[in-house]
PDB file of C-alpha atoms in Angstrom:
ATOM      1  CA  GLN A1006     -16.291 -23.920 -25.793  1.00 84.00           C
ATOM      2  CA  SER A1007     -15.696 -24.504 -29.499  1.00 89.00           C
ATOM      3  CA  VAL A1008     -12.333 -23.904 -31.183  1.00 92.00           C
ATOM      4  CA  LEU A1009     -13.984 -22.122 -34.132  1.00 97.00           C
ATOM      5  CA  THR A1010     -16.318 -19.212 -33.450  1.00 97.00           C
ATOM      6  CA  GLN A1011     -19.641 -18.648 -35.164  1.00 97.00           C
ATOM      7  CA  PRO A1012     -22.537 -16.347 -34.311  1.00 97.00           C
ATOM      8  CA  PRO A1013     -24.942 -18.406 -32.164  1.00 97.00           C
ATOM      9  CA  SER A1014     -27.988 -17.289 -34.085  1.00 97.00           C
ATOM     10  CA  LEU A1015     -29.137 -15.423 -37.164  1.00 97.00           C
ATOM     11  CA  SER A1016     -32.489 -14.715 -38.721  1.00 97.00           C
ATOM     12  CA  GLY A1017     -33.802 -13.548 -42.038  1.00 97.00           C
ATOM     13  CA  ALA A1018     -37.019 -13.180 -43.948  1.00 97.00           C
ATOM     14  CA  PRO A1019     -37.883 -15.384 -46.909  1.00 97.00           C
ATOM     15  CA  GLY A1020     -36.027 -14.258 -50.004  1.00 97.00           C
ATOM     16  CA  GLN A1021     -33.319 -12.446 -48.079  1.00 97.00           C
ATOM     17  CA  ARG A1022     -29.610 -13.200 -47.932  1.00 98.00           C
ATOM     18  CA  VAL A1023     -27.773 -14.192 -44.762  1.00 98.00           C
ATOM     19  CA  THR A1024     -24.090 -14.722 -44.140  1.00 98.00           C
ATOM     20  CA  ILE A1025     -22.522 -16.845 -41.397  1.00 98.00           C
ATOM     21  CA  SER A1026     -18.952 -16.166 -40.357  1.00 97.00           C
ATOM     22  CA  CYS A1027     -16.431 -18.586 -38.872  1.00 98.00           C
ATOM     23  CA  THR A1028     -13.371 -17.424 -36.967  1.00 97.00           C
ATOM     24  CA  GLY A1029     -10.413 -19.570 -36.040  1.00 96.00           C
ATOM     25  CA  SER A1030      -6.773 -19.235 -35.098  1.00 96.00           C
ATOM     26  CA  THR A1031      -3.273 -19.728 -36.438  1.00 96.00           C
ATOM     27  CA  SER A1032      -3.393 -23.490 -35.885  1.00 97.00           C
ATOM     28  CA  ASN A1033      -6.464 -24.067 -38.049  1.00 97.00           C
ATOM     29  CA  ILE A1034      -8.034 -21.536 -40.424  1.00 97.00           C
ATOM     30  CA  GLY A1035      -5.036 -19.235 -40.054  1.00 96.00           C
ATOM     31  CA  ALA A1036      -2.780 -22.114 -41.125  1.00 96.00           C
ATOM     32  CA  ASP A1037      -4.659 -22.159 -44.423  1.00 96.00           C
ATOM     33  CA  TYR A1038      -6.536 -25.396 -43.856  1.00 97.00           C
ATOM     34  CA  ASP A1039      -9.768 -25.725 -45.784  1.00 97.00           C
ATOM     35  CA  VAL A1040     -13.086 -24.858 -44.171  1.00 98.00           C
ATOM     36  CA  HIS A1041     -16.158 -27.012 -44.647  1.00 98.00           C
ATOM     37  CA  TRP A1042     -19.773 -26.228 -43.831  1.00 98.00           C
ATOM     38  CA  TYR A1043     -22.599 -28.497 -42.690  1.00 98.00           C
ATOM     39  CA  GLN A1044     -26.348 -28.074 -42.459  1.00 98.00           C
ATOM     40  CA  GLN A1045     -28.152 -29.919 -39.692  1.00 98.00           C
ATOM     41  CA  LEU A1046     -31.919 -29.961 -39.965  1.00 98.00           C
ATOM     42  CA  PRO A1047     -33.882 -30.596 -36.760  1.00 95.00           C
ATOM     43  CA  GLY A1048     -33.524 -34.205 -35.652  1.00 95.00           C
ATOM     44  CA  ALA A1049     -31.225 -35.119 -38.537  1.00 97.00           C
ATOM     45  CA  ALA A1050     -27.551 -35.833 -39.065  1.00 98.00           C
ATOM     46  CA  PRO A1051     -25.267 -33.116 -40.407  1.00 98.00           C
ATOM     47  CA  LYS A1052     -25.064 -32.847 -44.174  1.00 98.00           C
ATOM     48  CA  LEU A1053     -22.031 -31.544 -46.071  1.00 98.00           C
ATOM     49  CA  LEU A1054     -23.039 -28.250 -47.653  1.00 98.00           C
ATOM     50  CA  ILE A1055     -19.738 -26.701 -48.745  1.00 98.00           C
ATOM     51  CA  TYR A1056     -16.289 -28.301 -48.865  1.00 98.00           C
ATOM     52  CA  GLY A1057     -12.872 -26.887 -49.616  1.00 97.00           C
ATOM     53  CA  ASN A1058     -14.038 -23.368 -48.689  1.00 97.00           C
ATOM     54  CA  THR A1059     -16.128 -22.811 -51.808  1.00 97.00           C
ATOM     55  CA  LYS A1060     -17.148 -26.114 -53.447  1.00 98.00           C
ATOM     56  CA  ARG A1061     -20.702 -27.447 -53.449  1.00 98.00           C
ATOM     57  CA  PRO A1062     -21.374 -31.202 -53.422  1.00 97.00           C
ATOM     58  CA  SER A1063     -23.708 -32.485 -56.084  1.00 96.00           C
ATOM     59  CA  GLY A1064     -27.329 -31.787 -55.187  1.00 96.00           C
ATOM     60  CA  VAL A1065     -26.723 -28.740 -53.004  1.00 97.00           C
ATOM     61  CA  PRO A1066     -28.665 -25.746 -54.396  1.00 97.00           C
ATOM     62  CA  ASP A1067     -26.582 -22.869 -55.687  1.00 96.00           C
ATOM     63  CA  ARG A1068     -28.354 -20.612 -53.187  1.00 97.00           C
ATOM     64  CA  PHE A1069     -25.666 -21.861 -50.812  1.00 98.00           C
ATOM     65  CA  SER A1070     -22.165 -20.524 -51.357  1.00 98.00           C
ATOM     66  CA  GLY A1071     -18.918 -20.493 -49.456  1.00 98.00           C
ATOM     67  CA  SER A1072     -16.286 -17.828 -49.612  1.00 97.00           C
ATOM     68  CA  ARG A1073     -12.994 -17.113 -47.992  1.00 96.00           C
ATOM     69  CA  SER A1074     -11.120 -13.859 -47.828  1.00 91.00           C
ATOM     70  CA  GLY A1075      -7.765 -14.632 -46.286  1.00 88.00           C
ATOM     71  CA  THR A1076      -8.518 -16.161 -42.904  1.00 91.00           C
ATOM     72  CA  SER A1077     -12.198 -15.177 -42.924  1.00 93.00           C
ATOM     73  CA  PRO A1078     -14.440 -17.888 -44.307  1.00 97.00           C
ATOM     74  CA  SER A1079     -18.173 -17.455 -44.554  1.00 98.00           C
ATOM     75  CA  LEU A1080     -21.304 -19.225 -45.725  1.00 98.00           C
ATOM     76  CA  SER A1081     -23.967 -17.281 -47.585  1.00 98.00           C
ATOM     77  CA  ILE A1082     -27.522 -18.293 -48.278  1.00 98.00           C
ATOM     78  CA  THR A1083     -29.456 -16.273 -50.821  1.00 97.00           C
ATOM     79  CA  GLY A1084     -33.171 -16.420 -51.535  1.00 97.00           C
ATOM     80  CA  LEU A1085     -33.831 -17.689 -48.018  1.00 98.00           C
ATOM     81  CA  GLN A1086     -36.524 -20.374 -47.776  1.00 97.00           C
ATOM     82  CA  ALA A1087     -38.417 -21.801 -44.838  1.00 97.00           C
ATOM     83  CA  GLU A1088     -36.688 -25.159 -45.367  1.00 97.00           C
ATOM     84  CA  ASP A1089     -33.312 -23.504 -44.721  1.00 98.00           C
ATOM     85  CA  GLU A1090     -34.171 -23.188 -41.036  1.00 98.00           C
ATOM     86  CA  ALA A1091     -31.456 -25.332 -39.441  1.00 98.00           C
ATOM     87  CA  ASP A1092     -28.188 -25.302 -37.549  1.00 98.00           C
ATOM     88  CA  TYR A1093     -25.062 -24.590 -39.583  1.00 98.00           C
ATOM     89  CA  TYR A1094     -21.551 -25.649 -38.564  1.00 98.00           C
ATOM     90  CA  CYS A1095     -18.121 -24.794 -39.898  1.00 98.00           C
ATOM     91  CA  GLN A1096     -15.272 -27.293 -39.600  1.00 98.00           C
ATOM     92  CA  SER A1097     -11.529 -27.245 -40.258  1.00 98.00           C
ATOM     93  CA  TYR A1098      -8.358 -29.114 -39.364  1.00 98.00           C
ATOM     94  CA  ASP A1099      -6.196 -28.061 -36.428  1.00 97.00           C
ATOM     95  CA  ASN A1100      -2.490 -28.897 -36.406  1.00 97.00           C
ATOM     96  CA  VAL A1101      -2.118 -28.578 -32.634  1.00 96.00           C
ATOM     97  CA  LEU A1102      -5.006 -30.913 -31.894  1.00 96.00           C
ATOM     98  CA  SER A1103      -4.081 -32.973 -35.006  1.00 96.00           C
ATOM     99  CA  GLY A1104      -7.718 -33.424 -35.889  1.00 97.00           C
ATOM    100  CA  TRP A1105     -10.950 -31.726 -36.708  1.00 98.00           C
ATOM    101  CA  VAL A1106     -12.378 -28.695 -35.000  1.00 97.00           C
ATOM    102  CA  PHE A1107     -15.922 -27.395 -35.323  1.00 98.00           C
ATOM    103  CA  GLY A1108     -17.653 -24.110 -34.759  1.00 98.00           C
ATOM    104  CA  GLY A1109     -20.303 -23.962 -32.073  1.00 97.00           C
ATOM    105  CA  GLY A1110     -23.025 -23.790 -34.684  1.00 98.00           C
ATOM    106  CA  THR A1111     -25.339 -21.044 -35.916  1.00 98.00           C
ATOM    107  CA  LYS A1112     -29.077 -21.475 -35.530  1.00 98.00           C
ATOM    108  CA  LEU A1113     -30.768 -19.916 -38.542  1.00 98.00           C
ATOM    109  CA  THR A1114     -34.369 -18.831 -38.159  1.00 98.00           C
ATOM    110  CA  VAL A1115     -36.472 -17.966 -41.176  1.00 97.00           C
ATOM    111  CA  LEU A1116     -38.960 -15.339 -40.068  1.00 94.00           C
TER     112      LEU A1116
ATOM    113  CA  GLN B 134     -26.073 -46.569 -52.865  1.00 83.00           C
ATOM    114  CA  LEU B 135     -23.588 -46.378 -50.040  1.00 88.00           C
ATOM    115  CA  GLN B 136     -25.153 -46.181 -46.605  1.00 92.00           C
ATOM    116  CA  VAL B 137     -23.836 -45.983 -43.096  1.00 95.00           C
ATOM    117  CA  GLN B 138     -25.703 -47.089 -39.974  1.00 97.00           C
ATOM    118  CA  GLU B 139     -24.583 -46.788 -36.383  1.00 97.00           C
ATOM    119  CA  SER B 140     -25.847 -49.014 -33.605  1.00 97.00           C
ATOM    120  CA  GLY B 141     -25.226 -49.353 -29.917  1.00 95.00           C
ATOM    121  CA  PRO B 142     -26.708 -50.133 -26.488  1.00 93.00           C
ATOM    122  CA  GLY B 143     -28.574 -46.860 -25.945  1.00 94.00           C
ATOM    123  CA  LEU B 144     -27.879 -46.857 -22.197  1.00 97.00           C
ATOM    124  CA  VAL B 145     -24.522 -47.304 -20.506  1.00 98.00           C
ATOM    125  CA  ARG B 146     -23.806 -47.142 -16.796  1.00 98.00           C
ATOM    126  CA  PRO B 147     -21.205 -44.709 -15.450  1.00 98.00           C
ATOM    127  CA  SER B 148     -17.632 -46.075 -15.341  1.00 97.00           C
ATOM    128  CA  GLU B 149     -18.481 -48.789 -17.875  1.00 98.00           C
ATOM    129  CA  THR B 150     -17.445 -49.113 -21.530  1.00 98.00           C
ATOM    130  CA  LEU B 151     -19.426 -47.750 -24.453  1.00 98.00           C
ATOM    131  CA  SER B 152     -19.216 -49.858 -27.608  1.00 98.00           C
ATOM    132  CA  LEU B 153     -20.685 -48.774 -30.941  1.00 98.00           C
ATOM    133  CA  THR B 154     -20.575 -50.182 -34.442  1.00 98.00           C
ATOM    134  CA  CYS B 155     -20.980 -48.508 -37.812  1.00 97.00           C
ATOM    135  CA  VAL B 156     -22.002 -50.824 -40.640  1.00 97.00           C
ATOM    136  CA  VAL B 157     -21.248 -49.740 -44.192  1.00 94.00           C
ATOM    137  CA  SER B 158     -23.540 -51.133 -46.890  1.00 93.00           C
ATOM    138  CA  GLY B 159     -23.500 -50.722 -50.644  1.00 90.00           C
ATOM    139  CA  ASP B 160     -19.750 -51.068 -51.073  1.00 85.00           C
ATOM    140  CA  SER B 161     -16.854 -52.827 -49.457  1.00 83.00           C
ATOM    141  CA  ILE B 162     -14.652 -50.680 -47.266  1.00 83.00           C
ATOM    142  CA  ASN B 163     -11.844 -52.884 -48.625  1.00 75.00           C
ATOM    143  CA  THR B 164     -12.153 -51.322 -52.055  1.00 68.00           C
ATOM    144  CA  THR B 165     -11.918 -47.745 -50.964  1.00 69.00           C
ATOM    145  CA  SER B 166      -9.228 -45.628 -49.370  1.00 84.00           C
ATOM    146  CA  TYR B 167     -11.439 -43.398 -47.295  1.00 91.00           C
ATOM    147  CA  TYR B 168     -10.975 -42.322 -43.736  1.00 94.00           C
ATOM    148  CA  TRP B 169     -13.726 -43.155 -41.249  1.00 95.00           C
ATOM    149  CA  GLY B 170     -14.409 -40.924 -38.305  1.00 97.00           C
ATOM    150  CA  TRP B 171     -16.600 -40.746 -35.219  1.00 98.00           C
ATOM    151  CA  ILE B 172     -18.201 -37.466 -34.172  1.00 98.00           C
ATOM    152  CA  ARG B 173     -20.534 -36.889 -31.243  1.00 98.00           C
ATOM    153  CA  GLN B 174     -23.117 -34.302 -30.289  1.00 98.00           C
ATOM    154  CA  PRO B 175     -24.358 -33.892 -26.709  1.00 98.00           C
ATOM    155  CA  PRO B 176     -28.067 -33.071 -26.489  1.00 97.00           C
ATOM    156  CA  GLY B 177     -28.673 -29.482 -27.528  1.00 96.00           C
ATOM    157  CA  LYS B 178     -24.976 -28.829 -28.150  1.00 97.00           C
ATOM    158  CA  GLY B 179     -22.486 -28.721 -31.000  1.00 97.00           C
ATOM    159  CA  LEU B 180     -20.370 -31.294 -32.792  1.00 98.00           C
ATOM    160  CA  GLU B 181     -17.176 -32.797 -31.383  1.00 98.00           C
ATOM    161  CA  TRP B 182     -14.738 -34.929 -33.376  1.00 98.00           C
ATOM    162  CA  ILE B 183     -13.685 -38.068 -31.473  1.00 98.00           C
ATOM    163  CA  GLY B 184     -11.210 -39.710 -33.818  1.00 98.00           C
ATOM    164  CA  SER B 185     -10.642 -41.302 -37.208  1.00 97.00           C
ATOM    165  CA  ILE B 186      -9.125 -44.400 -38.787  1.00 95.00           C
ATOM    166  CA  TYR B 187      -7.592 -45.011 -42.211  1.00 92.00           C
ATOM    167  CA  TYR B 188      -5.840 -47.784 -44.058  1.00 82.00           C
ATOM    168  CA  TYR B 189      -7.818 -50.072 -41.715  1.00 80.00           C
ATOM    169  CA  LYS B 190      -5.546 -49.548 -38.723  1.00 88.00           C
ATOM    170  CA  ILE B 191      -3.958 -46.104 -38.539  1.00 92.00           C
ATOM    171  CA  THR B 192      -5.835 -44.086 -35.958  1.00 96.00           C
ATOM    172  CA  TYR B 193      -5.712 -40.607 -34.511  1.00 97.00           C
ATOM    173  CA  TYR B 194      -7.834 -39.278 -31.701  1.00 98.00           C
ATOM    174  CA  HIS B 195      -8.960 -36.076 -30.008  1.00 97.00           C
ATOM    175  CA  PRO B 196      -6.340 -35.428 -27.289  1.00 97.00           C
ATOM    176  CA  SER B 197      -9.006 -35.049 -24.594  1.00 96.00           C
ATOM    177  CA  LEU B 198     -10.359 -38.540 -25.329  1.00 97.00           C
ATOM    178  CA  LYS B 199      -7.215 -40.341 -26.452  1.00 97.00           C
ATOM    179  CA  SER B 200      -6.682 -42.226 -23.189  1.00 97.00           C
ATOM    180  CA  ARG B 201     -10.204 -43.697 -23.282  1.00 98.00           C
ATOM    181  CA  VAL B 202     -11.044 -44.286 -26.947  1.00 98.00           C
ATOM    182  CA  THR B 203     -10.298 -46.976 -29.519  1.00 98.00           C
ATOM    183  CA  ILE B 204     -11.447 -47.037 -33.136  1.00 97.00           C
ATOM    184  CA  SER B 205     -11.049 -50.184 -35.228  1.00 96.00           C
ATOM    185  CA  VAL B 206     -12.158 -51.668 -38.533  1.00 94.00           C
ATOM    186  CA  ASP B 207     -13.461 -55.184 -39.177  1.00 93.00           C
ATOM    187  CA  THR B 208     -13.241 -55.645 -42.936  1.00 90.00           C
ATOM    188  CA  SER B 209     -14.974 -59.033 -42.790  1.00 91.00           C
ATOM    189  CA  LYS B 210     -18.080 -57.355 -41.365  1.00 94.00           C
ATOM    190  CA  ASN B 211     -17.634 -54.100 -43.292  1.00 93.00           C
ATOM    191  CA  GLN B 212     -17.872 -52.138 -40.085  1.00 95.00           C
ATOM    192  CA  ILE B 213     -16.072 -49.572 -37.991  1.00 96.00           C
ATOM    193  CA  SER B 214     -16.181 -49.805 -34.205  1.00 97.00           C
ATOM    194  CA  LEU B 215     -15.810 -47.300 -31.395  1.00 98.00           C
ATOM    195  CA  THR B 216     -15.110 -48.100 -27.767  1.00 98.00           C
ATOM    196  CA  LEU B 217     -14.974 -45.480 -25.035  1.00 98.00           C
ATOM    197  CA  ASN B 218     -13.901 -46.531 -21.558  1.00 98.00           C
ATOM    198  CA  SER B 219     -14.821 -45.173 -18.126  1.00 98.00           C
ATOM    199  CA  VAL B 220     -17.810 -43.213 -19.344  1.00 98.00           C
ATOM    200  CA  THR B 221     -19.484 -40.437 -17.386  1.00 98.00           C
ATOM    201  CA  ALA B 222     -22.643 -38.399 -17.902  1.00 98.00           C
ATOM    202  CA  ALA B 223     -20.565 -36.018 -20.024  1.00 98.00           C
ATOM    203  CA  ASP B 224     -20.309 -38.761 -22.652  1.00 98.00           C
ATOM    204  CA  THR B 225     -24.073 -38.719 -23.203  1.00 98.00           C
ATOM    205  CA  ALA B 226     -24.500 -37.777 -26.861  1.00 98.00           C
ATOM    206  CA  VAL B 227     -25.619 -38.781 -30.316  1.00 98.00           C
ATOM    207  CA  TYR B 228     -22.678 -40.578 -31.898  1.00 98.00           C
ATOM    208  CA  TYR B 229     -22.171 -40.327 -35.658  1.00 98.00           C
ATOM    209  CA  CYS B 230     -19.981 -42.309 -38.006  1.00 97.00           C
ATOM    210  CA  ALA B 231     -18.792 -40.397 -41.075  1.00 97.00           C
ATOM    211  CA  ARG B 232     -16.600 -40.860 -44.124  1.00 95.00           C
ATOM    212  CA  HIS B 233     -13.907 -38.431 -45.261  1.00 95.00           C
ATOM    213  CA  ARG B 234     -11.187 -38.438 -47.884  1.00 94.00           C
ATOM    214  CA  ASP B 235      -8.208 -37.353 -45.838  1.00 94.00           C
ATOM    215  CA  ARG B 236      -7.197 -35.659 -42.607  1.00 94.00           C
ATOM    216  CA  VAL B 237      -8.208 -32.183 -43.652  1.00 95.00           C
ATOM    217  CA  SER B 238     -11.297 -32.860 -45.730  1.00 95.00           C
ATOM    218  CA  GLY B 239     -14.914 -32.654 -44.668  1.00 95.00           C
ATOM    219  CA  ALA B 240     -17.190 -35.634 -44.160  1.00 97.00           C
ATOM    220  CA  ASP B 241     -19.303 -36.315 -47.225  1.00 96.00           C
ATOM    221  CA  LEU B 242     -21.289 -39.254 -45.840  1.00 95.00           C
ATOM    222  CA  TRP B 243     -22.833 -39.494 -42.395  1.00 97.00           C
ATOM    223  CA  GLY B 244     -24.843 -42.109 -40.592  1.00 97.00           C
ATOM    224  CA  HIS B 245     -28.107 -41.196 -38.893  1.00 97.00           C
ATOM    225  CA  GLY B 246     -26.449 -41.338 -35.503  1.00 98.00           C
ATOM    226  CA  THR B 247     -27.189 -43.309 -32.362  1.00 98.00           C
ATOM    227  CA  LEU B 248     -28.061 -41.825 -28.978  1.00 98.00           C
ATOM    228  CA  VAL B 249     -26.078 -43.069 -26.019  1.00 98.00           C
ATOM    229  CA  THR B 250     -27.181 -42.087 -22.531  1.00 98.00           C
ATOM    230  CA  VAL B 251     -24.841 -42.606 -19.594  1.00 98.00           C
ATOM    231  CA  SER B 252     -26.882 -43.092 -16.461  1.00 97.00           C
ATOM    232  CA  SER B 253     -27.223 -45.436 -13.535  1.00 96.00           C
TER     233      SER B 253
END
């Protein structure tokens, strides 16, 4: 059971917008630690998609965006494309565990 | 271009020790002040942080693995190592090496991962 909670699955049609939520607790997201998001394509290693809640690494399309309203971070993908079909993970720091915690992952299906 | 590549035995018998290496190419880990972490992913499951090392010797580990895991750096070989003792089938996973800037940051560089199966 993962420390951070994400919806297990989501789907959307090409061109649509989807949003993935990530819920934590007072020892991680609630303690104001940054949230980071990863994309994991089938058979590949995770790739950093969003860091510091809202920042995009160089090369990541601006269709991907991170937001955070208080203790509610989310990842949005606009203009959904077939190549976006992947697993998405949120990650933060936990001060009880004194290390990283991950969400269980959200499997995104492009219809 | 900086690259990271994990390697290991592939198959480990129960109760034995798993040993993996992560070779960094394209830059010397001596010249940077990054943290290096190990993360694993059991087949069909999510990601689990194992532990990290910084300043070549300061380590911190996941509490559930702390008694069995050691992470070290060999600057002469430009590599980071992971050992996990007394393995069981539950340790079967793809093991990734990844770079991060500090304790709370995300990992901006990942290796391709190496699958380790624990089986007799």
